[in-house]
Amino acid sequence: MRNNKGFTLIELMIVLVVGGILMSIAAPSFTLFQRNMQISSAAGEVVQGLNEARARAIAGKAPVQLSPRLLGVIGDGVKVVARNAGGGDIASLGFDAFGRLISNANVVMASGSVVICSPDAGNETGRSIVVSRMGRVNTSKVENPAC
């Protein structure tokens, strides 16, 4: 009797079917992970922009506003919304020469927040960036953000 080495066609087909089943289970989790990383990256960019705007306002002793195009939909379907302390949407955020948070009309605000979420992911999770009156930036995860 001959001793054959290798796989039969049936064994190969079973391995391919099991691999396909495992991939179909893993794909949704990977998509959610990828979306969360995009939201986290966008939050990092907004925090960096806010901190840089505050530093430039203090160094230049003049008000600095963030670009309105930052506040809207940015790459890969991630949405950025700026709000004042009362929950109303605002067009831009900025800082005065003392590093205090100001709104569109250079009026000092009590606080402001930026919500980052993915409208096409069912609003399961997002990031909230809160800017205090004195310009301190804090970020946190939020469930079911209102985008």
CSV table of N, CA and C in Angstrom, one decimal, residues 5-135:
chain,number,residue,atom,x,y,z
A,5,LYS,N,1.0,11.6,0.8
A,5,LYS,CA,1.1,12.8,1.7
A,5,LYS,C,0.4,13.9,1.0
A,6,GLY,N,-0.3,14.8,1.8
A,6,GLY,CA,-1.0,15.9,1.2
A,6,GLY,C,-2.4,15.9,1.7
A,7,PHE,N,-3.2,16.8,1.1
A,7,PHE,CA,-4.6,17.0,1.4
A,7,PHE,C,-5.5,16.5,0.3
A,8,THR,N,-6.6,16.0,0.7
A,8,THR,CA,-7.6,15.6,-0.3
A,8,THR,C,-8.4,16.9,-0.6
A,9,LEU,N,-9.1,16.8,-1.7
A,9,LEU,CA,-10.0,17.9,-2.1
A,9,LEU,C,-11.0,18.2,-1.1
A,10,ILE,N,-11.6,17.2,-0.5
A,10,ILE,CA,-12.6,17.3,0.6
A,10,ILE,C,-12.0,18.1,1.8
A,11,GLU,N,-10.9,17.7,2.2
A,11,GLU,CA,-10.2,18.4,3.4
A,11,GLU,C,-10.0,19.9,3.0
A,12,LEU,N,-9.5,20.2,1.8
A,12,LEU,CA,-9.3,21.5,1.4
A,12,LEU,C,-10.6,22.4,1.4
A,13,MET,N,-11.6,21.8,0.9
A,13,MET,CA,-12.9,22.5,0.8
A,13,MET,C,-13.5,22.8,2.3
A,14,ILE,N,-13.3,21.8,3.2
A,14,ILE,CA,-13.7,22.0,4.6
A,14,ILE,C,-13.0,23.2,5.2
A,15,VAL,N,-11.7,23.2,5.0
A,15,VAL,CA,-10.9,24.3,5.5
A,15,VAL,C,-11.3,25.7,5.0
A,16,LEU,N,-11.6,25.7,3.7
A,16,LEU,CA,-12.1,27.0,3.1
A,16,LEU,C,-13.4,27.4,3.6
A,17,VAL,N,-14.3,26.5,3.8
A,17,VAL,CA,-15.6,26.8,4.4
A,17,VAL,C,-15.5,27.3,5.8
A,18,VAL,N,-14.7,26.6,6.6
A,18,VAL,CA,-14.5,27.1,8.0
A,18,VAL,C,-13.9,28.5,8.0
A,19,GLY,N,-12.9,28.7,7.1
A,19,GLY,CA,-12.2,30.0,7.1
A,19,GLY,C,-13.2,31.1,6.6
A,20,GLY,N,-14.1,30.8,5.7
A,20,GLY,CA,-15.1,31.8,5.3
A,20,GLY,C,-16.1,32.1,6.4
A,21,ILE,N,-16.5,31.1,7.2
A,21,ILE,CA,-17.4,31.4,8.3
A,21,ILE,C,-16.7,32.3,9.3
A,22,LEU,N,-15.5,32.0,9.6
A,22,LEU,CA,-14.7,32.8,10.6
A,22,LEU,C,-14.6,34.2,10.1
A,23,MET,N,-14.3,34.4,8.8
A,23,MET,CA,-14.1,35.8,8.3
A,23,MET,C,-15.4,36.5,8.3
A,24,SER,N,-16.6,35.9,8.1
A,24,SER,CA,-17.9,36.6,8.1
A,24,SER,C,-18.2,37.0,9.5
A,25,ILE,N,-17.7,36.2,10.5
A,25,ILE,CA,-18.0,36.6,11.9
A,25,ILE,C,-17.1,37.8,12.3
A,26,ALA,N,-15.9,37.8,11.8
A,26,ALA,CA,-14.9,38.9,12.2
A,26,ALA,C,-15.1,40.2,11.5
A,27,ALA,N,-15.7,40.2,10.3
A,27,ALA,CA,-15.8,41.4,9.5
A,27,ALA,C,-16.6,42.5,10.2
A,28,PRO,N,-17.7,42.3,10.8
A,28,PRO,CA,-18.4,43.4,11.4
A,28,PRO,C,-17.6,44.0,12.6
A,29,SER,N,-17.0,43.2,13.4
A,29,SER,CA,-16.2,43.7,14.5
A,29,SER,C,-15.0,44.6,13.9
A,30,PHE,N,-14.4,44.2,12.9
A,30,PHE,CA,-13.3,44.9,12.3
A,30,PHE,C,-13.8,46.3,11.8
A,31,THR,N,-15.0,46.3,11.2
A,31,THR,CA,-15.6,47.5,10.6
A,31,THR,C,-15.8,48.5,11.8
A,32,LEU,N,-16.4,48.0,12.9
A,32,LEU,CA,-16.7,48.9,14.0
A,32,LEU,C,-15.4,49.4,14.6
A,33,PHE,N,-14.4,48.5,14.7
A,33,PHE,CA,-13.0,49.0,15.2
A,33,PHE,C,-12.5,50.1,14.3
A,34,GLN,N,-12.6,49.9,13.0
A,34,GLN,CA,-12.0,50.9,12.1
A,34,GLN,C,-12.8,52.2,12.2
A,35,ARG,N,-14.1,52.2,12.4
A,35,ARG,CA,-14.9,53.4,12.6
A,35,ARG,C,-14.5,54.1,13.9
A,36,ASN,N,-14.3,53.4,15.0
A,36,ASN,CA,-13.9,54.0,16.2
A,36,ASN,C,-12.5,54.6,16.1
A,37,MET,N,-11.6,54.0,15.4
A,37,MET,CA,-10.3,54.6,15.2
A,37,MET,C,-10.3,55.9,14.4
A,38,GLN,N,-11.2,55.9,13.4
A,38,GLN,CA,-11.4,57.2,12.6
A,38,GLN,C,-11.9,58.3,13.5
A,39,ILE,N,-12.9,58.0,14.4
A,39,ILE,CA,-13.5,58.9,15.3
A,39,ILE,C,-12.4,59.4,16.3
A,40,SER,N,-11.6,58.5,16.8
A,40,SER,CA,-10.5,58.8,17.8
A,40,SER,C,-9.5,59.7,17.1
A,41,SER,N,-9.1,59.4,15.9
A,41,SER,CA,-8.2,60.2,15.1
A,41,SER,C,-8.7,61.6,14.9
A,42,ALA,N,-10.0,61.7,14.5
A,42,ALA,CA,-10.6,63.0,14.3
A,42,ALA,C,-10.6,63.8,15.6
A,43,ALA,N,-10.9,63.2,16.7
A,43,ALA,CA,-10.9,63.9,18.0
A,43,ALA,C,-9.5,64.4,18.3
A,44,GLY,N,-8.5,63.6,18.0
A,44,GLY,CA,-7.1,64.0,18.3
A,44,GLY,C,-6.7,65.3,17.4
A,45,GLU,N,-7.2,65.3,16.2
A,45,GLU,CA,-6.9,66.4,15.3
A,45,GLU,C,-7.6,67.7,15.8
A,46,VAL,N,-8.9,67.5,16.3
A,46,VAL,CA,-9.6,68.7,16.8
A,46,VAL,C,-9.0,69.2,18.1
A,47,VAL,N,-8.6,68.3,19.0
A,47,VAL,CA,-7.9,68.7,20.2
A,47,VAL,C,-6.6,69.4,19.9
A,48,GLN,N,-5.8,68.9,19.0
A,48,GLN,CA,-4.6,69.6,18.6
A,48,GLN,C,-4.9,71.0,18.0
A,49,GLY,N,-5.9,71.1,17.2
A,49,GLY,CA,-6.3,72.4,16.6
A,49,GLY,C,-6.7,73.4,17.7
A,50,LEU,N,-7.5,72.9,18.7
A,50,LEU,CA,-7.9,73.8,19.8
A,50,LEU,C,-6.7,74.3,20.6
A,51,ASN,N,-5.8,73.3,20.9
A,51,ASN,CA,-4.7,73.7,21.7
A,51,ASN,C,-3.8,74.6,21.0
A,52,GLU,N,-3.6,74.4,19.7
A,52,GLU,CA,-2.7,75.3,18.9
A,52,GLU,C,-3.4,76.7,18.8
A,53,ALA,N,-4.7,76.8,18.6
A,53,ALA,CA,-5.4,78.0,18.5
A,53,ALA,C,-5.2,78.8,19.8
A,54,ARG,N,-5.4,78.1,20.9
A,54,ARG,CA,-5.2,78.8,22.2
A,54,ARG,C,-3.8,79.3,22.4
A,55,ALA,N,-2.8,78.5,22.1
A,55,ALA,CA,-1.4,78.9,22.2
A,55,ALA,C,-1.1,80.1,21.3
A,56,ARG,N,-1.6,80.1,20.1
A,56,ARG,CA,-1.4,81.3,19.2
A,56,ARG,C,-2.1,82.5,19.7
A,57,ALA,N,-3.3,82.4,20.2
A,57,ALA,CA,-4.0,83.5,20.8
A,57,ALA,C,-3.2,84.2,21.9
A,58,ILE,N,-2.7,83.3,22.8
A,58,ILE,CA,-1.9,83.9,23.9
A,58,ILE,C,-0.6,84.5,23.5
A,59,ALA,N,0.1,83.8,22.6
A,59,ALA,CA,1.4,84.3,22.1
A,59,ALA,C,1.2,85.6,21.3
A,60,GLY,N,0.2,85.6,20.5
A,60,GLY,CA,0.0,86.8,19.6
A,60,GLY,C,-0.8,87.9,20.2
A,61,LYS,N,-1.3,87.7,21.5
A,61,LYS,CA,-2.1,88.6,22.2
A,61,LYS,C,-3.3,89.2,21.3
A,62,ALA,N,-3.9,88.2,20.6
A,62,ALA,CA,-5.0,88.6,19.7
A,62,ALA,C,-5.9,87.4,19.6
A,63,PRO,N,-7.2,87.6,19.3
A,63,PRO,CA,-8.2,86.5,19.2
A,63,PRO,C,-7.8,85.6,18.0
A,64,VAL,N,-8.0,84.3,18.2
A,64,VAL,CA,-7.8,83.4,17.1
A,64,VAL,C,-9.1,82.5,17.0
A,65,GLN,N,-9.6,82.4,15.8
A,65,GLN,CA,-10.8,81.5,15.5
A,65,GLN,C,-10.4,80.3,14.7
A,66,LEU,N,-11.0,79.2,15.0
A,66,LEU,CA,-10.8,78.0,14.2
A,66,LEU,C,-11.5,78.1,12.9
A,67,SER,N,-11.0,77.5,11.9
A,67,SER,CA,-11.6,77.5,10.6
A,67,SER,C,-13.0,76.9,10.6
A,68,PRO,N,-14.0,77.5,10.1
A,68,PRO,CA,-15.3,76.9,10.0
A,68,PRO,C,-15.4,75.6,9.3
A,69,ARG,N,-14.5,75.4,8.3
A,69,ARG,CA,-14.5,74.1,7.6
A,69,ARG,C,-14.1,72.9,8.4
A,70,LEU,N,-13.4,73.2,9.6
A,70,LEU,CA,-13.1,72.1,10.5
A,70,LEU,C,-14.3,71.6,11.1
A,71,LEU,N,-15.3,72.4,11.3
A,71,LEU,CA,-16.6,72.0,12.0
A,71,LEU,C,-17.6,71.6,10.9
A,72,GLY,N,-17.7,70.4,10.7
A,72,GLY,CA,-18.6,69.8,9.6
A,72,GLY,C,-18.2,68.4,9.4
A,73,VAL,N,-18.5,67.9,8.2
A,73,VAL,CA,-18.1,66.5,7.9
A,73,VAL,C,-16.7,66.5,7.4
A,74,ILE,N,-15.9,65.7,8.1
A,74,ILE,CA,-14.5,65.6,7.6
A,74,ILE,C,-14.3,64.2,7.1
A,75,GLY,N,-13.2,63.9,6.5
A,75,GLY,CA,-13.0,62.6,5.8
A,75,GLY,C,-13.6,61.4,6.4
A,76,ASP,N,-13.9,60.4,5.6
A,76,ASP,CA,-14.4,59.1,5.9
A,76,ASP,C,-15.7,59.1,6.7
A,77,GLY,N,-16.5,60.2,6.4
A,77,GLY,CA,-17.9,60.2,7.0
A,77,GLY,C,-17.9,60.5,8.5
A,78,VAL,N,-16.9,61.0,9.1
A,78,VAL,CA,-16.9,61.4,10.5
A,78,VAL,C,-17.4,62.8,10.6
A,79,LYS,N,-18.4,63.1,11.4
A,79,LYS,CA,-19.0,64.4,11.5
A,79,LYS,C,-18.6,65.1,12.8
A,80,VAL,N,-18.3,66.4,12.7
A,80,VAL,CA,-17.8,67.2,13.8
A,80,VAL,C,-18.9,68.3,14.0
A,81,VAL,N,-19.4,68.4,15.2
A,81,VAL,CA,-20.4,69.5,15.5
A,81,VAL,C,-20.0,70.3,16.7
A,82,ALA,N,-20.0,71.6,16.6
A,82,ALA,CA,-19.6,72.5,17.8
A,82,ALA,C,-20.9,73.0,18.4
A,83,ARG,N,-20.9,73.0,19.7
A,83,ARG,CA,-22.0,73.5,20.5
A,83,ARG,C,-21.6,74.4,21.6
A,84,ASN,N,-22.5,75.3,22.0
A,84,ASN,CA,-22.2,76.2,23.2
A,84,ASN,C,-22.7,75.5,24.4
A,85,ALA,N,-22.5,76.1,25.6
A,85,ALA,CA,-22.9,75.5,26.9
A,85,ALA,C,-24.4,75.2,26.9
A,86,GLY,N,-25.2,75.9,26.2
A,86,GLY,CA,-26.7,75.7,26.2
A,86,GLY,C,-27.1,74.6,25.2
A,87,GLY,N,-26.2,74.1,24.4
A,87,GLY,CA,-26.5,73.0,23.5
A,87,GLY,C,-26.8,73.5,22.1
A,88,GLY,N,-26.7,74.8,21.8
A,88,GLY,CA,-27.0,75.3,20.5
A,88,GLY,C,-25.7,75.2,19.6
A,89,ASP,N,-25.9,74.9,18.4
A,89,ASP,CA,-24.8,74.8,17.4
A,89,ASP,C,-24.2,76.2,17.2
A,90,ILE,N,-22.9,76.2,17.0
A,90,ILE,CA,-22.1,77.4,16.7
A,90,ILE,C,-21.2,77.1,15.5
A,91,ALA,N,-20.9,78.2,14.8
A,91,ALA,CA,-20.2,78.1,13.5
A,91,ALA,C,-18.7,77.9,13.8
A,92,SER,N,-18.1,78.5,14.8
A,92,SER,CA,-16.7,78.3,15.0
A,92,SER,C,-16.4,78.5,16.5
A,93,LEU,N,-15.2,78.1,16.9
A,93,LEU,CA,-14.7,78.3,18.2
A,93,LEU,C,-13.4,79.0,18.1
A,94,GLY,N,-13.0,79.7,19.2
A,94,GLY,CA,-11.8,80.4,19.2
A,94,GLY,C,-11.4,80.8,20.6
A,95,PHE,N,-10.3,81.5,20.7
A,95,PHE,CA,-9.7,82.0,22.0
A,95,PHE,C,-9.3,83.4,21.9
A,96,ASP,N,-9.5,84.1,23.0
A,96,ASP,CA,-9.1,85.5,23.0
A,96,ASP,C,-7.6,85.6,23.5
A,97,ALA,N,-7.1,86.8,23.6
A,97,ALA,CA,-5.7,87.0,24.0
A,97,ALA,C,-5.3,86.4,25.3
A,98,PHE,N,-6.3,86.2,26.2
A,98,PHE,CA,-6.0,85.6,27.5
A,98,PHE,C,-6.3,84.1,27.5
A,99,GLY,N,-6.6,83.5,26.4
A,99,GLY,CA,-6.8,82.0,26.3
A,99,GLY,C,-8.2,81.6,26.7
A,100,ARG,N,-9.1,82.6,26.8
A,100,ARG,CA,-10.5,82.2,27.2
A,100,ARG,C,-11.2,81.8,25.9
A,101,LEU,N,-12.2,81.0,26.0
A,101,LEU,CA,-13.0,80.5,24.9
A,101,LEU,C,-13.9,81.6,24.4
A,102,ILE,N,-14.0,81.8,23.1
A,102,ILE,CA,-14.9,82.8,22.6
A,102,ILE,C,-15.7,82.1,21.4
A,103,SER,N,-16.8,82.7,21.1
A,103,SER,CA,-17.6,82.2,20.0
A,103,SER,C,-17.5,83.0,18.8
A,104,ASN,N,-18.4,82.9,17.9
A,104,ASN,CA,-18.3,83.6,16.6
A,104,ASN,C,-18.1,85.1,16.7
A,105,ALA,N,-18.8,85.7,17.6
A,105,ALA,CA,-18.8,87.2,17.7
A,105,ALA,C,-17.8,87.7,18.8
A,106,ASN,N,-16.8,86.9,19.0
A,106,ASN,CA,-15.7,87.2,20.0
A,106,ASN,C,-16.3,87.5,21.4
A,107,VAL,N,-17.4,86.8,21.7
A,107,VAL,CA,-18.0,86.8,23.1
A,107,VAL,C,-17.5,85.7,23.9
A,108,VAL,N,-17.0,86.0,25.1
A,108,VAL,CA,-16.5,84.9,26.0
A,108,VAL,C,-17.6,84.0,26.3
A,109,MET,N,-17.4,82.7,26.2
A,109,MET,CA,-18.4,81.7,26.4
A,109,MET,C,-18.2,81.0,27.8
A,110,ALA,N,-19.3,80.5,28.4
A,110,ALA,CA,-19.1,79.7,29.6
A,110,ALA,C,-18.3,78.4,29.4
A,111,SER,N,-18.7,77.7,28.4
A,111,SER,CA,-17.9,76.5,27.9
A,111,SER,C,-18.5,76.2,26.5
A,112,GLY,N,-17.8,75.3,25.9
A,112,GLY,CA,-18.2,74.8,24.6
A,112,GLY,C,-17.8,73.4,24.4
A,113,SER,N,-18.4,72.7,23.5
A,113,SER,CA,-18.1,71.3,23.3
A,113,SER,C,-18.1,71.0,21.8
A,114,VAL,N,-17.3,70.0,21.4
A,114,VAL,CA,-17.3,69.6,20.1
A,114,VAL,C,-17.6,68.1,20.1
A,115,VAL,N,-18.6,67.7,19.4
A,115,VAL,CA,-19.0,66.3,19.4
A,115,VAL,C,-18.6,65.7,18.0
A,116,ILE,N,-17.9,64.5,18.1
A,116,ILE,CA,-17.5,63.8,16.9
A,116,ILE,C,-18.1,62.5,16.9
A,117,CYS,N,-18.8,62.2,15.8
A,117,CYS,CA,-19.5,60.9,15.6
A,117,CYS,C,-19.5,60.5,14.2
A,118,SER,N,-20.0,59.3,13.9
A,118,SER,CA,-20.2,58.8,12.6
A,118,SER,C,-21.6,58.6,12.3
A,119,PRO,N,-22.2,59.5,11.5
A,119,PRO,CA,-23.7,59.4,11.2
A,119,PRO,C,-24.1,58.1,10.5
A,120,ASP,N,-23.2,57.5,9.8
A,120,ASP,CA,-23.6,56.2,9.1
A,120,ASP,C,-23.4,55.0,9.9
A,121,ALA,N,-22.9,55.1,11.2
A,121,ALA,CA,-22.6,54.0,12.0
A,121,ALA,C,-23.7,53.8,13.1
A,122,GLY,N,-24.8,54.5,12.9
A,122,GLY,CA,-26.0,54.4,13.8
A,122,GLY,C,-25.8,55.1,15.1
A,123,ASN,N,-24.8,56.0,15.2
A,123,ASN,CA,-24.5,56.8,16.4
A,123,ASN,C,-24.4,56.0,17.6
A,124,GLU,N,-23.6,54.9,17.5
A,124,GLU,CA,-23.4,54.1,18.7
A,124,GLU,C,-22.5,54.7,19.7
A,125,THR,N,-21.4,55.2,19.2
A,125,THR,CA,-20.4,55.8,20.1
A,125,THR,C,-19.7,57.0,19.4
A,126,GLY,N,-19.1,57.9,20.2
A,126,GLY,CA,-18.5,59.0,19.6
A,126,GLY,C,-17.5,59.6,20.6
A,127,ARG,N,-17.0,60.8,20.4
A,127,ARG,CA,-16.1,61.5,21.3
A,127,ARG,C,-16.7,62.9,21.6
A,128,SER,N,-16.6,63.3,22.8
A,128,SER,CA,-17.0,64.7,23.2
A,128,SER,C,-15.7,65.4,23.6
A,129,ILE,N,-15.5,66.6,23.1
A,129,ILE,CA,-14.4,67.4,23.5
A,129,ILE,C,-15.0,68.7,24.1
A,130,VAL,N,-14.7,68.8,25.4
A,130,VAL,CA,-15.3,70.0,26.1
A,130,VAL,C,-14.2,71.0,26.4
A,131,VAL,N,-14.5,72.2,26.1
A,131,VAL,CA,-13.5,73.3,26.3
A,131,VAL,C,-14.1,74.2,27.4
A,132,SER,N,-13.4,74.3,28.5
A,132,SER,CA,-13.8,75.1,29.6
A,132,SER,C,-13.7,76.6,29.3
A,133,ARG,N,-14.2,77.5,30.1
A,133,ARG,CA,-14.2,78.9,29.9
A,133,ARG,C,-12.7,79.4,29.8
A,134,MET,N,-11.8,78.8,30.6
A,134,MET,CA,-10.4,79.2,30.5
A,134,MET,C,-9.6,78.5,29.5
A,135,GLY,N,-10.2,77.7,28.6
A,135,GLY,CA,-9.5,77.1,27.5
A,135,GLY,C,-9.0,75.7,27.7
